[in-house]
CSV table of N, CA and C in Angstrom, one decimal:
chain,number,residue,atom,x,y,z
A,93,MET,N,0.8,-1.2,0.0
A,93,MET,CA,0.0,0.0,0.0
A,93,MET,C,0.9,1.3,0.0
A,94,PRO,N,2.0,1.3,0.8
A,94,PRO,CA,2.8,2.5,0.7
A,94,PRO,C,3.4,2.8,-0.7
A,95,ARG,N,3.6,1.7,-1.4
A,95,ARG,CA,4.2,1.9,-2.8
A,95,ARG,C,3.2,2.5,-3.7
A,96,THR,N,1.9,2.2,-3.5
A,96,THR,CA,0.9,2.7,-4.4
A,96,THR,C,0.7,4.2,-4.1
A,97,ILE,N,0.8,4.6,-2.8
A,97,ILE,CA,0.7,6.0,-2.5
A,97,ILE,C,1.9,6.8,-3.0
A,98,ALA,N,3.0,6.2,-3.0
A,98,ALA,CA,4.2,6.8,-3.5
A,98,ALA,C,4.2,7.0,-5.0
A,99,SER,N,3.6,6.0,-5.7
A,99,SER,CA,3.4,6.1,-7.2
A,99,SER,C,2.4,7.2,-7.5
A,100,HIS,N,1.3,7.3,-6.8
A,100,HIS,CA,0.4,8.4,-7.0
A,100,HIS,C,1.0,9.8,-6.8
A,101,ILE,N,1.8,9.9,-5.8
A,101,ILE,CA,2.5,11.2,-5.5
A,101,ILE,C,3.5,11.5,-6.6
A,102,THR,N,4.2,10.5,-7.1
A,102,THR,CA,5.2,10.7,-8.2
A,102,THR,C,4.5,11.1,-9.4
A,103,ASN,N,3.3,10.5,-9.7
A,103,ASN,CA,2.6,10.8,-10.9
A,103,ASN,C,2.0,12.3,-10.8
A,104,MET,N,1.6,12.7,-9.6
A,104,MET,CA,1.1,14.1,-9.4
A,104,MET,C,2.3,15.1,-9.7
A,105,ILE,N,3.4,14.8,-9.2
A,105,ILE,CA,4.6,15.7,-9.4
A,105,ILE,C,5.0,15.7,-10.8
A,106,THR,N,5.0,14.6,-11.5
A,106,THR,CA,5.3,14.6,-12.9
A,106,THR,C,4.3,15.3,-13.7
A,107,GLY,N,3.0,15.2,-13.4
A,107,GLY,CA,2.0,15.8,-14.1
A,107,GLY,C,2.0,17.3,-14.0
A,108,VAL,N,2.4,17.8,-12.8
A,108,VAL,CA,2.5,19.3,-12.6
A,108,VAL,C,3.7,19.9,-13.3
A,109,THR,N,4.8,19.1,-13.2
A,109,THR,CA,6.1,19.7,-13.8
A,109,THR,C,6.1,19.5,-15.3
A,110,LYS,N,5.7,18.3,-15.8
A,110,LYS,CA,5.8,18.0,-17.3
A,110,LYS,C,4.5,17.9,-18.0
A,111,GLY,N,3.6,17.1,-17.5
A,111,GLY,CA,2.3,16.9,-18.1
A,111,GLY,C,2.3,15.5,-18.8
A,112,PHE,N,1.2,15.0,-19.2
A,112,PHE,CA,1.0,13.7,-19.8
A,112,PHE,C,0.3,13.9,-21.2
A,113,TYR,N,0.6,13.0,-22.1
A,113,TYR,CA,-0.1,13.0,-23.4
A,113,TYR,C,-0.3,11.6,-23.9
A,114,PHE,N,-1.4,11.4,-24.6
A,114,PHE,CA,-1.7,10.2,-25.2
A,114,PHE,C,-2.1,10.5,-26.7
A,115,VAL,N,-1.6,9.8,-27.6
A,115,VAL,CA,-1.9,9.9,-29.0
A,115,VAL,C,-2.8,8.7,-29.4
A,116,MET,N,-4.0,9.0,-29.9
A,116,MET,CA,-5.0,8.0,-30.3
A,116,MET,C,-5.1,8.0,-31.8
A,117,LYS,N,-5.1,6.9,-32.4
A,117,LYS,CA,-5.3,6.7,-33.9
A,117,LYS,C,-6.5,5.9,-34.2
A,118,ALA,N,-7.2,6.3,-35.3
A,118,ALA,CA,-8.4,5.5,-35.8
A,118,ALA,C,-7.9,4.5,-36.8
A,119,ALA,N,-8.3,3.2,-36.5
A,119,ALA,CA,-7.9,2.1,-37.4
A,119,ALA,C,-9.2,1.7,-38.1
A,120,HIS,N,-9.2,1.7,-39.4
A,120,HIS,CA,-10.4,1.3,-40.2
A,120,HIS,C,-10.0,0.5,-41.4
A,121,ALA,N,-10.9,-0.4,-41.8
A,121,ALA,CA,-10.6,-1.2,-43.0
A,121,ALA,C,-11.2,-0.6,-44.2
A,122,HIS,N,-12.3,0.0,-44.2
A,122,HIS,CA,-12.9,0.5,-45.4
A,122,HIS,C,-13.4,2.0,-45.2
A,123,PHE,N,-14.3,2.2,-44.2
A,123,PHE,CA,-14.8,3.5,-44.0
A,123,PHE,C,-13.9,4.4,-43.2
A,124,PRO,N,-13.4,5.5,-43.7
A,124,PRO,CA,-12.5,6.3,-42.9
A,124,PRO,C,-13.3,7.1,-41.8
A,125,MET,N,-12.8,7.1,-40.6
A,125,MET,CA,-13.4,7.8,-39.5
A,125,MET,C,-12.9,9.3,-39.5
A,126,GLU,N,-13.7,10.1,-38.9
A,126,GLU,CA,-13.3,11.5,-38.8
A,126,GLU,C,-13.6,12.0,-37.3
A,127,PHE,N,-12.6,12.7,-36.8
A,127,PHE,CA,-12.8,13.3,-35.4
A,127,PHE,C,-13.2,14.7,-35.5
A,128,VAL,N,-14.1,15.1,-34.7
A,128,VAL,CA,-14.5,16.5,-34.5
A,128,VAL,C,-14.4,16.8,-33.0
A,129,VAL,N,-13.6,17.8,-32.7
A,129,VAL,CA,-13.4,18.2,-31.3
A,129,VAL,C,-14.1,19.5,-31.1
A,130,LYS,N,-15.1,19.4,-30.2
A,130,LYS,CA,-15.9,20.6,-29.8
A,130,LYS,C,-15.6,20.9,-28.3
A,131,THR,N,-16.1,22.0,-27.8
A,131,THR,CA,-15.9,22.4,-26.4
A,131,THR,C,-16.5,21.3,-25.5
A,132,GLY,N,-15.6,20.6,-24.8
A,132,GLY,CA,-16.0,19.5,-23.9
A,132,GLY,C,-16.5,18.2,-24.5
A,133,LEU,N,-16.4,18.1,-25.8
A,133,LEU,CA,-16.8,16.9,-26.5
A,133,LEU,C,-15.9,16.4,-27.6
A,134,VAL,N,-15.8,15.1,-27.8
A,134,VAL,CA,-15.1,14.6,-29.0
A,134,VAL,C,-16.2,13.7,-29.7
A,135,GLU,N,-16.3,14.0,-31.0
A,135,GLU,CA,-17.3,13.3,-31.8
A,135,GLU,C,-16.5,12.4,-32.9
A,136,VAL,N,-17.0,11.2,-33.0
A,136,VAL,CA,-16.4,10.3,-34.0
A,136,VAL,C,-17.5,10.1,-35.1
A,137,HIS,N,-17.2,10.5,-36.3
A,137,HIS,CA,-18.1,10.4,-37.4
A,137,HIS,C,-17.7,9.3,-38.3
A,138,ASN,N,-18.7,8.6,-39.0
A,138,ASN,CA,-18.5,7.6,-40.0
A,138,ASN,C,-17.8,6.4,-39.5
A,139,TYR,N,-18.2,6.0,-38.3
A,139,TYR,CA,-17.6,4.8,-37.7
A,139,TYR,C,-18.3,3.6,-38.3
A,140,ILE,N,-17.6,2.7,-39.0
A,140,ILE,CA,-18.0,1.6,-39.8
A,140,ILE,C,-19.2,2.0,-40.7
A,141,GLY,N,-19.1,3.2,-41.3
A,141,GLY,CA,-20.1,3.7,-42.2
A,141,GLY,C,-21.4,4.0,-41.6
A,142,GLN,N,-21.5,4.1,-40.3
A,142,GLN,CA,-22.7,4.4,-39.6
A,142,GLN,C,-23.0,5.9,-39.7
A,143,LYS,N,-24.3,6.3,-39.7
A,143,LYS,CA,-24.7,7.7,-39.7
A,143,LYS,C,-24.7,8.2,-38.3
A,144,GLU,N,-24.7,7.3,-37.3
A,144,GLU,CA,-24.7,7.7,-35.9
A,144,GLU,C,-23.4,8.4,-35.5
A,145,VAL,N,-23.5,9.4,-34.7
A,145,VAL,CA,-22.3,10.1,-34.3
A,145,VAL,C,-22.0,9.7,-32.8
A,146,HIS,N,-20.8,9.2,-32.6
A,146,HIS,CA,-20.4,8.7,-31.3
A,146,HIS,C,-19.7,9.9,-30.5
A,147,THR,N,-20.3,10.3,-29.5
A,147,THR,CA,-19.8,11.4,-28.7
A,147,THR,C,-19.3,11.0,-27.4
A,148,THR,N,-18.2,11.7,-26.9
A,148,THR,CA,-17.6,11.4,-25.6
A,148,THR,C,-17.3,12.7,-24.9
A,149,GLU,N,-17.6,12.8,-23.7
A,149,GLU,CA,-17.3,14.0,-22.9
A,149,GLU,C,-15.8,14.0,-22.5
A,150,ILE,N,-15.3,15.2,-22.5
A,150,ILE,CA,-13.9,15.4,-22.1
A,150,ILE,C,-13.9,15.9,-20.6
A,151,LEU,N,-13.1,15.2,-19.8
A,151,LEU,CA,-13.0,15.6,-18.4
A,151,LEU,C,-12.4,16.9,-18.2
A,152,PRO,N,-12.7,17.6,-17.1
A,152,PRO,CA,-12.1,18.9,-16.8
A,152,PRO,C,-10.6,18.7,-16.6
A,153,GLY,N,-9.8,19.7,-17.1
A,153,GLY,CA,-8.3,19.6,-17.0
A,153,GLY,C,-7.7,18.9,-18.1
A,154,VAL,N,-8.5,18.4,-19.1
A,154,VAL,CA,-7.9,17.6,-20.2
A,154,VAL,C,-8.2,18.4,-21.5
A,155,THR,N,-7.2,18.4,-22.4
A,155,THR,CA,-7.4,19.1,-23.7
A,155,THR,C,-7.2,18.0,-24.8
A,156,VAL,N,-8.1,18.1,-25.8
A,156,VAL,CA,-8.0,17.2,-26.9
A,156,VAL,C,-7.8,18.1,-28.2
A,157,THR,N,-6.8,17.7,-29.0
A,157,THR,CA,-6.6,18.4,-30.2
A,157,THR,C,-6.6,17.4,-31.4
A,158,ALA,N,-7.2,17.8,-32.5
A,158,ALA,CA,-7.2,17.0,-33.7
A,158,ALA,C,-6.1,17.5,-34.6
A,159,ASP,N,-5.3,16.7,-35.1
A,159,ASP,CA,-4.3,17.0,-36.0
A,159,ASP,C,-4.9,17.3,-37.4
A,160,LYS,N,-4.5,18.5,-38.0
A,160,LYS,CA,-5.0,18.9,-39.3
A,160,LYS,C,-4.5,18.0,-40.4
A,161,GLU,N,-3.2,17.7,-40.4
A,161,GLU,CA,-2.6,17.0,-41.5
A,161,GLU,C,-2.9,15.5,-41.4
A,162,LYS,N,-3.0,15.0,-40.2
A,162,LYS,CA,-3.3,13.6,-39.9
A,162,LYS,C,-4.7,13.5,-39.4
A,163,LYS,N,-5.6,13.2,-40.3
A,163,LYS,CA,-7.0,13.3,-40.0
A,163,LYS,C,-7.5,12.1,-39.1
A,164,ASN,N,-6.7,11.1,-39.0
A,164,ASN,CA,-7.1,9.9,-38.2
A,164,ASN,C,-6.4,9.9,-36.8
A,165,GLU,N,-6.0,11.1,-36.3
A,165,GLU,CA,-5.2,11.1,-35.1
A,165,GLU,C,-5.6,12.3,-34.2
A,166,ILE,N,-5.7,12.0,-32.9
A,166,ILE,CA,-6.0,13.0,-31.9
A,166,ILE,C,-5.0,12.9,-30.8
A,167,LYS,N,-4.7,14.1,-30.1
A,167,LYS,CA,-3.8,14.1,-29.0
A,167,LYS,C,-4.5,14.6,-27.8
A,168,VAL,N,-4.4,13.8,-26.7
A,168,VAL,CA,-5.1,14.1,-25.5
A,168,VAL,C,-4.0,14.4,-24.5
A,169,THR,N,-4.1,15.6,-23.9
A,169,THR,CA,-3.0,16.1,-22.9
A,169,THR,C,-3.7,16.6,-21.7
A,170,GLY,N,-2.9,16.6,-20.6
A,170,GLY,CA,-3.3,17.1,-19.3
A,170,GLY,C,-2.3,16.8,-18.2
A,171,ASN,N,-2.6,17.4,-17.0
A,171,ASN,CA,-1.7,17.2,-15.9
A,171,ASN,C,-2.0,16.0,-15.0
A,172,ASP,N,-3.3,15.5,-15.0
A,172,ASP,CA,-3.7,14.4,-14.2
A,172,ASP,C,-3.7,13.2,-15.1
A,173,ILE,N,-2.8,12.2,-14.8
A,173,ILE,CA,-2.7,11.0,-15.7
A,173,ILE,C,-4.0,10.2,-15.6
A,174,GLU,N,-4.7,10.2,-14.5
A,174,GLU,CA,-6.0,9.4,-14.4
A,174,GLU,C,-7.0,10.0,-15.2
A,175,ALA,N,-7.1,11.4,-15.3
A,175,ALA,CA,-8.2,12.0,-16.1
A,175,ALA,C,-7.9,11.9,-17.6
A,176,VAL,N,-6.6,12.0,-18.0
A,176,VAL,CA,-6.2,11.8,-19.4
A,176,VAL,C,-6.4,10.4,-19.8
A,177,SER,N,-6.0,9.4,-19.1
A,177,SER,CA,-6.2,8.0,-19.5
A,177,SER,C,-7.7,7.6,-19.5
A,178,TYR,N,-8.5,8.2,-18.5
A,178,TYR,CA,-9.9,7.9,-18.5
A,178,TYR,C,-10.6,8.5,-19.7
A,179,THR,N,-10.2,9.6,-20.1
A,179,THR,CA,-10.8,10.2,-21.3
A,179,THR,C,-10.5,9.4,-22.5
A,180,CYS,N,-9.2,8.9,-22.6
A,180,CYS,CA,-8.9,8.0,-23.7
A,180,CYS,C,-9.7,6.7,-23.7
A,181,ALA,N,-9.9,6.2,-22.5
A,181,ALA,CA,-10.6,4.9,-22.4
A,181,ALA,C,-12.1,5.1,-22.8
A,182,LYS,N,-12.7,6.3,-22.5
A,182,LYS,CA,-14.1,6.6,-22.9
A,182,LYS,C,-14.2,6.7,-24.4
A,183,ILE,N,-13.2,7.3,-25.0
A,183,ILE,CA,-13.2,7.5,-26.5
A,183,ILE,C,-13.1,6.1,-27.1
A,184,HIS,N,-12.2,5.3,-26.6
A,184,HIS,CA,-12.0,3.9,-27.1
A,184,HIS,C,-13.3,3.1,-27.0
A,185,GLN,N,-13.9,3.2,-25.8
A,185,GLN,CA,-15.1,2.4,-25.6
A,185,GLN,C,-16.3,2.9,-26.3
A,186,SER,N,-16.3,4.1,-26.8
A,186,SER,CA,-17.5,4.6,-27.5
A,186,SER,C,-17.5,4.0,-28.9
A,187,CYS,N,-16.4,3.5,-29.4
A,187,CYS,CA,-16.3,2.9,-30.7
A,187,CYS,C,-15.9,1.5,-30.6
A,188,ARG,N,-16.8,0.7,-30.1
A,188,ARG,CA,-16.6,-0.8,-30.0
A,188,ARG,C,-17.6,-1.5,-30.8
A,189,ILE,N,-17.1,-2.7,-31.3
A,189,ILE,CA,-17.9,-3.5,-32.1
A,189,ILE,C,-18.9,-4.4,-31.2
A,190,HIS,N,-20.1,-4.4,-31.6
A,190,HIS,CA,-21.1,-5.2,-30.9
A,190,HIS,C,-21.7,-6.2,-31.8
A,191,ASN,N,-21.9,-7.5,-31.4
A,191,ASN,CA,-22.6,-8.5,-32.1
A,191,ASN,C,-21.8,-8.9,-33.4
A,192,LYS,N,-20.5,-8.7,-33.4
A,192,LYS,CA,-19.6,-9.2,-34.5
A,192,LYS,C,-18.4,-9.8,-33.9
A,193,ASP,N,-17.6,-10.5,-34.7
A,193,ASP,CA,-16.4,-11.1,-34.3
A,193,ASP,C,-15.3,-10.0,-34.2
A,194,ILE,N,-14.8,-9.8,-33.0
A,194,ILE,CA,-13.8,-8.7,-32.8
A,194,ILE,C,-12.4,-9.1,-33.4
A,195,ARG,N,-12.2,-10.3,-33.7
A,195,ARG,CA,-11.0,-10.7,-34.4
A,195,ARG,C,-11.0,-10.3,-35.8
A,196,LYS,N,-12.1,-10.2,-36.4
A,196,LYS,CA,-12.3,-9.8,-37.8
A,196,LYS,C,-12.5,-8.3,-38.0
A,197,PHE,N,-13.4,-7.7,-37.2
A,197,PHE,CA,-13.7,-6.3,-37.3
A,197,PHE,C,-12.8,-5.6,-36.3
A,198,LEU,N,-11.7,-5.1,-36.7
A,198,LEU,CA,-10.7,-4.4,-35.9
A,198,LEU,C,-10.9,-2.9,-35.9
A,199,ASP,N,-11.9,-2.4,-36.5
A,199,ASP,CA,-12.1,-0.9,-36.6
A,199,ASP,C,-12.3,-0.4,-35.2
A,200,GLY,N,-11.7,0.8,-34.9
A,200,GLY,CA,-11.9,1.5,-33.6
A,200,GLY,C,-10.8,2.5,-33.5
A,201,VAL,N,-10.8,3.1,-32.3
A,201,VAL,CA,-9.8,4.1,-31.9
A,201,VAL,C,-8.9,3.6,-30.8
A,202,TYR,N,-7.6,3.6,-31.1
A,202,TYR,CA,-6.7,2.9,-30.2
A,202,TYR,C,-5.6,3.9,-29.8
A,203,VAL,N,-5.0,3.7,-28.6
A,203,VAL,CA,-3.9,4.5,-28.1
A,203,VAL,C,-2.7,4.0,-28.9
A,204,ALA,N,-2.0,4.9,-29.6
A,204,ALA,CA,-0.8,4.6,-30.3
A,204,ALA,C,0.5,5.0,-29.6
A,205,GLU,N,0.4,6.0,-28.8
A,205,GLU,CA,1.6,6.5,-28.1
A,205,GLU,C,1.2,7.2,-26.9
A,206,ARG,N,2.1,7.2,-25.9
A,206,ARG,CA,1.8,7.9,-24.6
A,206,ARG,C,3.2,8.2,-24.0
A,207,GLY,N,3.1,9.3,-23.1
A,207,GLY,CA,4.3,9.7,-22.5
A,207,GLY,C,4.2,11.0,-21.7
A,208,THR,N,5.3,11.6,-21.4
A,208,THR,CA,5.3,12.9,-20.7
A,208,THR,C,5.7,14.0,-21.7
A,209,LEU,N,5.2,15.2,-21.5
A,209,LEU,CA,5.5,16.3,-22.4
A,209,LEU,C,6.9,16.8,-22.2
């Protein structure tokens, strides 16, 4: 238990001094996905060719930026590693395959890179 507390404190110090980032990429076989970042929301359009828009809330203290030249990539940054990773997990879970074989249908949004700023 003391080691867990020490790790949390170390992550807090690292977050305040440097910050954390996660790069998420959209993997698709046929229908290209598009990210739209609005105030407090991330929208995923054209997931598996669906007309439905998958929206995810952004936690306070976390910023999400969509890369203009790389349309299938977003960068999630912030000082709290738990808030940043939870936002990434919510984006990943909003685009999951249901009632299909997940070994065949690999479309989704995945974390490609992570680290400190």
